[in-house]
GROMACS .gro file of C-alpha atoms in nm:
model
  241
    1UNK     CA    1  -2.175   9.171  -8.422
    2UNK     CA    2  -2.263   9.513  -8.556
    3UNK     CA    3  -1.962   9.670  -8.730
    4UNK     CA    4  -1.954  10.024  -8.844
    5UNK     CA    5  -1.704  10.114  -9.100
    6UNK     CA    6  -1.616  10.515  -9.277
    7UNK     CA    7  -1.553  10.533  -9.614
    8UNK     CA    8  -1.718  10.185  -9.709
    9UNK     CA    9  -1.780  10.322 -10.063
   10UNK     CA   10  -1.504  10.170 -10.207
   11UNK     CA   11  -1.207  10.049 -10.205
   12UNK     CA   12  -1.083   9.888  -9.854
   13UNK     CA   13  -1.349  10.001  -9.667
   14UNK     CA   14  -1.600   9.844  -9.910
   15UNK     CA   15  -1.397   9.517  -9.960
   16UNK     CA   16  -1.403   9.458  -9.594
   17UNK     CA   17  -1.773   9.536  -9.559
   18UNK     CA   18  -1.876   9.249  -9.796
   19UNK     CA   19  -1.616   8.993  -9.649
   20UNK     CA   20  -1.773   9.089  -9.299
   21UNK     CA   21  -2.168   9.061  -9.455
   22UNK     CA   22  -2.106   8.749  -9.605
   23UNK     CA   23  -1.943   8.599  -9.294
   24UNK     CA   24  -2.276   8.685  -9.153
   25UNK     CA   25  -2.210   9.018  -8.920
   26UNK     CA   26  -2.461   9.305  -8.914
   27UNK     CA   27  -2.276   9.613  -9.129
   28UNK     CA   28  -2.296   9.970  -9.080
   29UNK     CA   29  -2.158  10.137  -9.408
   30UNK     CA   30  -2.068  10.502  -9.434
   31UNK     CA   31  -2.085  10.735  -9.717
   32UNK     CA   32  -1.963  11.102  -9.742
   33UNK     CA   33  -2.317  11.249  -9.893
   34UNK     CA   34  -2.622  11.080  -9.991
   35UNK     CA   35  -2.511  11.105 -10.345
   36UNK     CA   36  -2.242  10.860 -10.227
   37UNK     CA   37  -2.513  10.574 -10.104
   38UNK     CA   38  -2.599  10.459 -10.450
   39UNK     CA   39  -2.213  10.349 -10.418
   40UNK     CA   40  -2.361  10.031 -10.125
   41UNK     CA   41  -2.630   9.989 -10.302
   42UNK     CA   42  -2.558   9.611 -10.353
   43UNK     CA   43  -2.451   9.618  -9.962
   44UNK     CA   44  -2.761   9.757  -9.876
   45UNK     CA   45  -2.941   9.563 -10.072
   46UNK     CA   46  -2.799   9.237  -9.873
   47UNK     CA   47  -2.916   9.399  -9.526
   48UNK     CA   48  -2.608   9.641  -9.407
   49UNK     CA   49  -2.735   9.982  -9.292
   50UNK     CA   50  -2.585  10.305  -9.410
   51UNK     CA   51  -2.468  10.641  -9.244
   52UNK     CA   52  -2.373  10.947  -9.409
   53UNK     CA   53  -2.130  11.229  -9.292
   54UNK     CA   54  -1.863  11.469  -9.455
   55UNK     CA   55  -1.578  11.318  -9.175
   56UNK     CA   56  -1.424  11.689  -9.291
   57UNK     CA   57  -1.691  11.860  -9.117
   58UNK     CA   58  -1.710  11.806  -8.712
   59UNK     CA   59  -2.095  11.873  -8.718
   60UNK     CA   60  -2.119  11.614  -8.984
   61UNK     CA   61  -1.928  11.338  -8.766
   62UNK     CA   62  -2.126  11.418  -8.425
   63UNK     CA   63  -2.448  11.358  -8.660
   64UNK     CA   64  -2.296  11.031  -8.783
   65UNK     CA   65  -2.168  10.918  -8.457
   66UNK     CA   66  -2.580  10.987  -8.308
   67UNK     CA   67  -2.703  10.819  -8.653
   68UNK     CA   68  -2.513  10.511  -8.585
   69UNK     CA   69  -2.572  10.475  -8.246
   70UNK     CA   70  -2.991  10.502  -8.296
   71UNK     CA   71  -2.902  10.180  -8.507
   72UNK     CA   72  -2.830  10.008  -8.192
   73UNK     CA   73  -2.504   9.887  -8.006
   74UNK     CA   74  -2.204   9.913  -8.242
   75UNK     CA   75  -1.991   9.662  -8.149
   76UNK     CA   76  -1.638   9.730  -8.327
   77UNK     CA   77  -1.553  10.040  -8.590
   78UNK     CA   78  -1.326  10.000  -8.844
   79UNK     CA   79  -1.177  10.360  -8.880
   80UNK     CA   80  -1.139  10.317  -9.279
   81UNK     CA   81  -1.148  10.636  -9.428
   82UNK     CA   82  -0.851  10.818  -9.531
   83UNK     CA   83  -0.710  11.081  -9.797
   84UNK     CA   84  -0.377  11.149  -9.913
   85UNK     CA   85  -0.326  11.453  -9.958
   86UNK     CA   86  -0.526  11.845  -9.988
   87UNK     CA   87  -0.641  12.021  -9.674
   88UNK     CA   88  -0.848  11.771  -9.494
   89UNK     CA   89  -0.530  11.528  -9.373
   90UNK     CA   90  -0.546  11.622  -9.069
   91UNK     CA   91  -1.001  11.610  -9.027
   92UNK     CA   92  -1.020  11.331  -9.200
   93UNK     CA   93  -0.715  11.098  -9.105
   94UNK     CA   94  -0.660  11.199  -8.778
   95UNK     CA   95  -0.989  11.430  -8.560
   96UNK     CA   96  -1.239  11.213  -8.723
   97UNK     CA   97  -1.147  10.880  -8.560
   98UNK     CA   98  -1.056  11.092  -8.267
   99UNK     CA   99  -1.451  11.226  -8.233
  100UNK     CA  100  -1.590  10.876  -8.359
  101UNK     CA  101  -1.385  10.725  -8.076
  102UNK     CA  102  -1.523  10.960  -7.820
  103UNK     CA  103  -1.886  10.973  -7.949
  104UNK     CA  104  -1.933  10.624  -8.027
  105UNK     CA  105  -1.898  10.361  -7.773
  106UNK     CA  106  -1.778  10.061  -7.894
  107UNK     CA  107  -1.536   9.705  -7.779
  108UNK     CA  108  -1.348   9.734  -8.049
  109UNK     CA  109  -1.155  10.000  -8.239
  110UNK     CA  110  -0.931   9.958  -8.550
  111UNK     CA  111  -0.741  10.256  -8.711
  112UNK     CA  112  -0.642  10.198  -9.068
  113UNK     CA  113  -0.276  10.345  -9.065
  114UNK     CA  114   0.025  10.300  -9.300
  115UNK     CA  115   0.353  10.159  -9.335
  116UNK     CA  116   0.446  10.530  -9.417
  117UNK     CA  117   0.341  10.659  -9.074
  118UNK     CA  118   0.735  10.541  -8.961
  119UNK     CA  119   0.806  10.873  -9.141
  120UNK     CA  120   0.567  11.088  -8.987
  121UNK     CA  121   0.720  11.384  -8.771
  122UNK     CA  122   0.613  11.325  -8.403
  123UNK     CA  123   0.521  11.688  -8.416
  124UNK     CA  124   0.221  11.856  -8.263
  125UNK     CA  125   0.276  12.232  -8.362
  126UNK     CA  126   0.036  12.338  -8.531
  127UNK     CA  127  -0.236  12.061  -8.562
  128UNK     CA  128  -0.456  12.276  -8.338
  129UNK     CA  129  -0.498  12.507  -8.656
  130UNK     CA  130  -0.817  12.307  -8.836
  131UNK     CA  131  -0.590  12.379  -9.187
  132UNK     CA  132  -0.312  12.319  -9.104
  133UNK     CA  133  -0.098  12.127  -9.323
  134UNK     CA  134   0.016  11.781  -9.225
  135UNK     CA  135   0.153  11.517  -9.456
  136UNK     CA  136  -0.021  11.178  -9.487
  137UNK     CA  137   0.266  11.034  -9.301
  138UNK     CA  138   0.231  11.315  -9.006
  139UNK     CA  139  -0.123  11.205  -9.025
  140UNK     CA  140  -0.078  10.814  -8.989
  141UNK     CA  141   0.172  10.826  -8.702
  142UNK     CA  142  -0.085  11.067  -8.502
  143UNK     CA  143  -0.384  10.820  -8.584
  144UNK     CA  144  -0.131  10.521  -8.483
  145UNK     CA  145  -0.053  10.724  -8.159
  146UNK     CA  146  -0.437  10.732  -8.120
  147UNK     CA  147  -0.514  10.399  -8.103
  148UNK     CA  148  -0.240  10.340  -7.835
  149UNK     CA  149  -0.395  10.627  -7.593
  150UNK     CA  150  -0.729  10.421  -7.676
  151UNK     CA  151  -0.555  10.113  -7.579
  152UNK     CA  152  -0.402  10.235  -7.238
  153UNK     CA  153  -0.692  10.480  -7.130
  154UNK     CA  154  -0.996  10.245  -7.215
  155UNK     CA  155  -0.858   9.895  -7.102
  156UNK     CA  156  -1.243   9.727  -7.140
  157UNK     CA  157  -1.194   9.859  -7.541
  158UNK     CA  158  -0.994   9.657  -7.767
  159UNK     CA  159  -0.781   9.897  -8.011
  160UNK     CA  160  -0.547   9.776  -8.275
  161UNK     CA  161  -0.397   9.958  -8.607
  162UNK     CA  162  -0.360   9.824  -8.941
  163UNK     CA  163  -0.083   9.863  -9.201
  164UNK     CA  164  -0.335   9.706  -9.525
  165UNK     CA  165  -0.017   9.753  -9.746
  166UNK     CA  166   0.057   9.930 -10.072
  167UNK     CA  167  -0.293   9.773 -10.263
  168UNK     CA  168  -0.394   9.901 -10.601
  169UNK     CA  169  -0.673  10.078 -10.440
  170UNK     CA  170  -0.787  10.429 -10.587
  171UNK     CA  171  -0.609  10.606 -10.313
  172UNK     CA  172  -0.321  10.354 -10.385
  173UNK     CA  173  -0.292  10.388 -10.730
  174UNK     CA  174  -0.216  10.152 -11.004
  175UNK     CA  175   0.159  10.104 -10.911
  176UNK     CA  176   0.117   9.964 -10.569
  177UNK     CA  177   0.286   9.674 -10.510
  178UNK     CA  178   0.084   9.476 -10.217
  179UNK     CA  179  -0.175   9.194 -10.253
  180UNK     CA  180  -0.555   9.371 -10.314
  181UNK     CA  181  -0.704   9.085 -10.175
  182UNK     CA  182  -0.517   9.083  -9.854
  183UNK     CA  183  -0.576   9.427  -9.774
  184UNK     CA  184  -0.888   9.439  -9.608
  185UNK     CA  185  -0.863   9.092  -9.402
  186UNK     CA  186  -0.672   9.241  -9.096
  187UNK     CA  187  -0.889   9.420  -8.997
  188UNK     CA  188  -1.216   9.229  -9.061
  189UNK     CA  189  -1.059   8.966  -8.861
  190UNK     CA  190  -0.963   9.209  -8.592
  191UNK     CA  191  -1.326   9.338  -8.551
  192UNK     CA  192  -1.430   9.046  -8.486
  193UNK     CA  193  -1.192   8.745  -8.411
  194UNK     CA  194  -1.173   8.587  -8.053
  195UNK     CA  195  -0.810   8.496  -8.100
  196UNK     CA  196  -0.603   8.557  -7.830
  197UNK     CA  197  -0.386   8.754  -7.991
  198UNK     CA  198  -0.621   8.976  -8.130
  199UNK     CA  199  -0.784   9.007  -7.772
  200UNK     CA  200  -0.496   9.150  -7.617
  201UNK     CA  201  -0.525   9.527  -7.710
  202UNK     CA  202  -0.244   9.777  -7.873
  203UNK     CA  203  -0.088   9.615  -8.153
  204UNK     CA  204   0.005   9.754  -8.481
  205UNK     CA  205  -0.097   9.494  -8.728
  206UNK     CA  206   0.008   9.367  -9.114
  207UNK     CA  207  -0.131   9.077  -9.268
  208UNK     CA  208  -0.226   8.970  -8.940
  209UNK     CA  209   0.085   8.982  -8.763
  210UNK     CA  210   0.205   9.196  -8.519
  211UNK     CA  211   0.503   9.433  -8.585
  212UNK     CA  212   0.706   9.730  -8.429
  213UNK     CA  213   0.557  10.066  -8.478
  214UNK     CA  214   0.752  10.424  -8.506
  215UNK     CA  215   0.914  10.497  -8.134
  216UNK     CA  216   0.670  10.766  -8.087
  217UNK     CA  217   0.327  10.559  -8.068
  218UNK     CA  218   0.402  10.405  -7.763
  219UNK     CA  219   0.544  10.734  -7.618
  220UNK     CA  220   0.317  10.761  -7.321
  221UNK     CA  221   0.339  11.158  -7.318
  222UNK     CA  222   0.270  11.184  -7.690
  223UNK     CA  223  -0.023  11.040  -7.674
  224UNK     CA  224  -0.128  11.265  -7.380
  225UNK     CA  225  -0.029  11.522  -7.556
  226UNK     CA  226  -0.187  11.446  -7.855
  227UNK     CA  227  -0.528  11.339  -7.707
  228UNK     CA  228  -0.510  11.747  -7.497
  229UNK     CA  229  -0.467  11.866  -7.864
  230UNK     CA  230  -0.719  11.694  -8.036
  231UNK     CA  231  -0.968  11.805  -7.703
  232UNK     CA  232  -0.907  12.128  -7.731
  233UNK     CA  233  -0.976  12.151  -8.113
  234UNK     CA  234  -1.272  11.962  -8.074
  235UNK     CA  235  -1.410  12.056  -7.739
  236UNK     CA  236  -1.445  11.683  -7.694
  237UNK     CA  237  -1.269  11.479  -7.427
  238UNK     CA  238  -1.206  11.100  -7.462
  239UNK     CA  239  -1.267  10.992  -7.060
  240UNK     CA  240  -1.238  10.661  -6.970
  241UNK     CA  241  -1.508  10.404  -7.063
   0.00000   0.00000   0.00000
């Protein structure tokens, strides 16, 4: 399988792109500038192929999203990348994996979320404003939300989301409570598992088990609502596969 995966630089995204090269899968790994590559070096260096985009910057994604795809069929993308905080929440977390969705085709889809997306506001006023300020946790639920409009308007794509847990990543901090080494396995596994459970599309996952999401992402009209949103500050639709 060929996996793409954002924000494979470090951290999750890079932890996950190693387990998945040594388990013998072909690896797309993404960087935010070319400055940023010398970051994979090792993972390029054992065969994975690298991609480079600012996922702040629209242009920057579509360019990704047609550099990825000239790499052949991506079968599964791991939607890794994420920031905390500043003015790029809402690009990076949430319209991002929105265009990536829509401009590359792929089975699979997994959306990195959070355990803190349960106290996200299931608010869409004013995300159509490219600035405008949303909270990390705004931005998980919305990118949770996501992958459930994936899951019911694409039944042929498999879409899950993934709770890693508090890990002592740099985005994490030093504080964080969770096991490191579990938090990149979910979603390996899910990009590429044959499992049954995995299979059967829509789940929000920790540690490889299934478990209840905020009310709002399986709120059919939020997620129509916030797929119109995100097309209308994109000027990209996500139709049907």
């Amino acid at each position: 399988m060929r996996i793409l995966i954002t924000g494979s630089t470090d951290g999750l995204g890079r932890a996950a792109a190693a387990s998945l090269l040594d388990d013998g899968h072909e690896v797309v790994v993404h960087a935010r500038s070319p400055q940023r590559l010398a970051a994979v070096a090792e993972l390029t260096s054992r065969g994975a192929e690298a991609v480079v985009g600012d996922l702040a910057r629209p242009d920057e994604v579509a360019s990704l999203a047609e550099d990825a795809s000239r790499l052949g069929p991506i079968d599964a993308v791991i939607h890794n990348a994420g920031i905390i905080d500043g003015p790029d929440v809402l690009r990076i977390n949430v319209i991002a994996p929105y265009l990536l969705t829509a401009l590359v085709p792929a089975a699979r889809v997994i959306y990195l979320s959070s355990g803190m997306h349960r106290g996200g506001r299931a608010e869409l006023t004013g995300i159509e404003r490219p600035g405008a300020p949303v909270s990390y946790s705004d931005s998980k639920l919305l990118v949770t939300a996501l992958m459930a409009a994936v899951a019911r308007r694409r039944p042929d794509v498999i879409s899950h989301a993934v709770d890693p847990g508090w890990v002592p990543t740099k985005m994490g901090g030093p504080s964080a409570t969770d096991d490191l080494a579990l938090g990149h396995m979910t979603q390996a596994w899910l990009a590429t598992t044959d499992d049954p459970a995995a299979l059967d599309s829509g789940g929000y996952w920790h540690h490889q088990r299934i478990e209840e999401p905020h009310p709002a992402v399986h709120d059919e009209q939020f997620q129509d609502e916030l797929c119109a949103a995100l097309e209308r500050l994109t000027g990209v639709d996500l139709p049907p596969l």
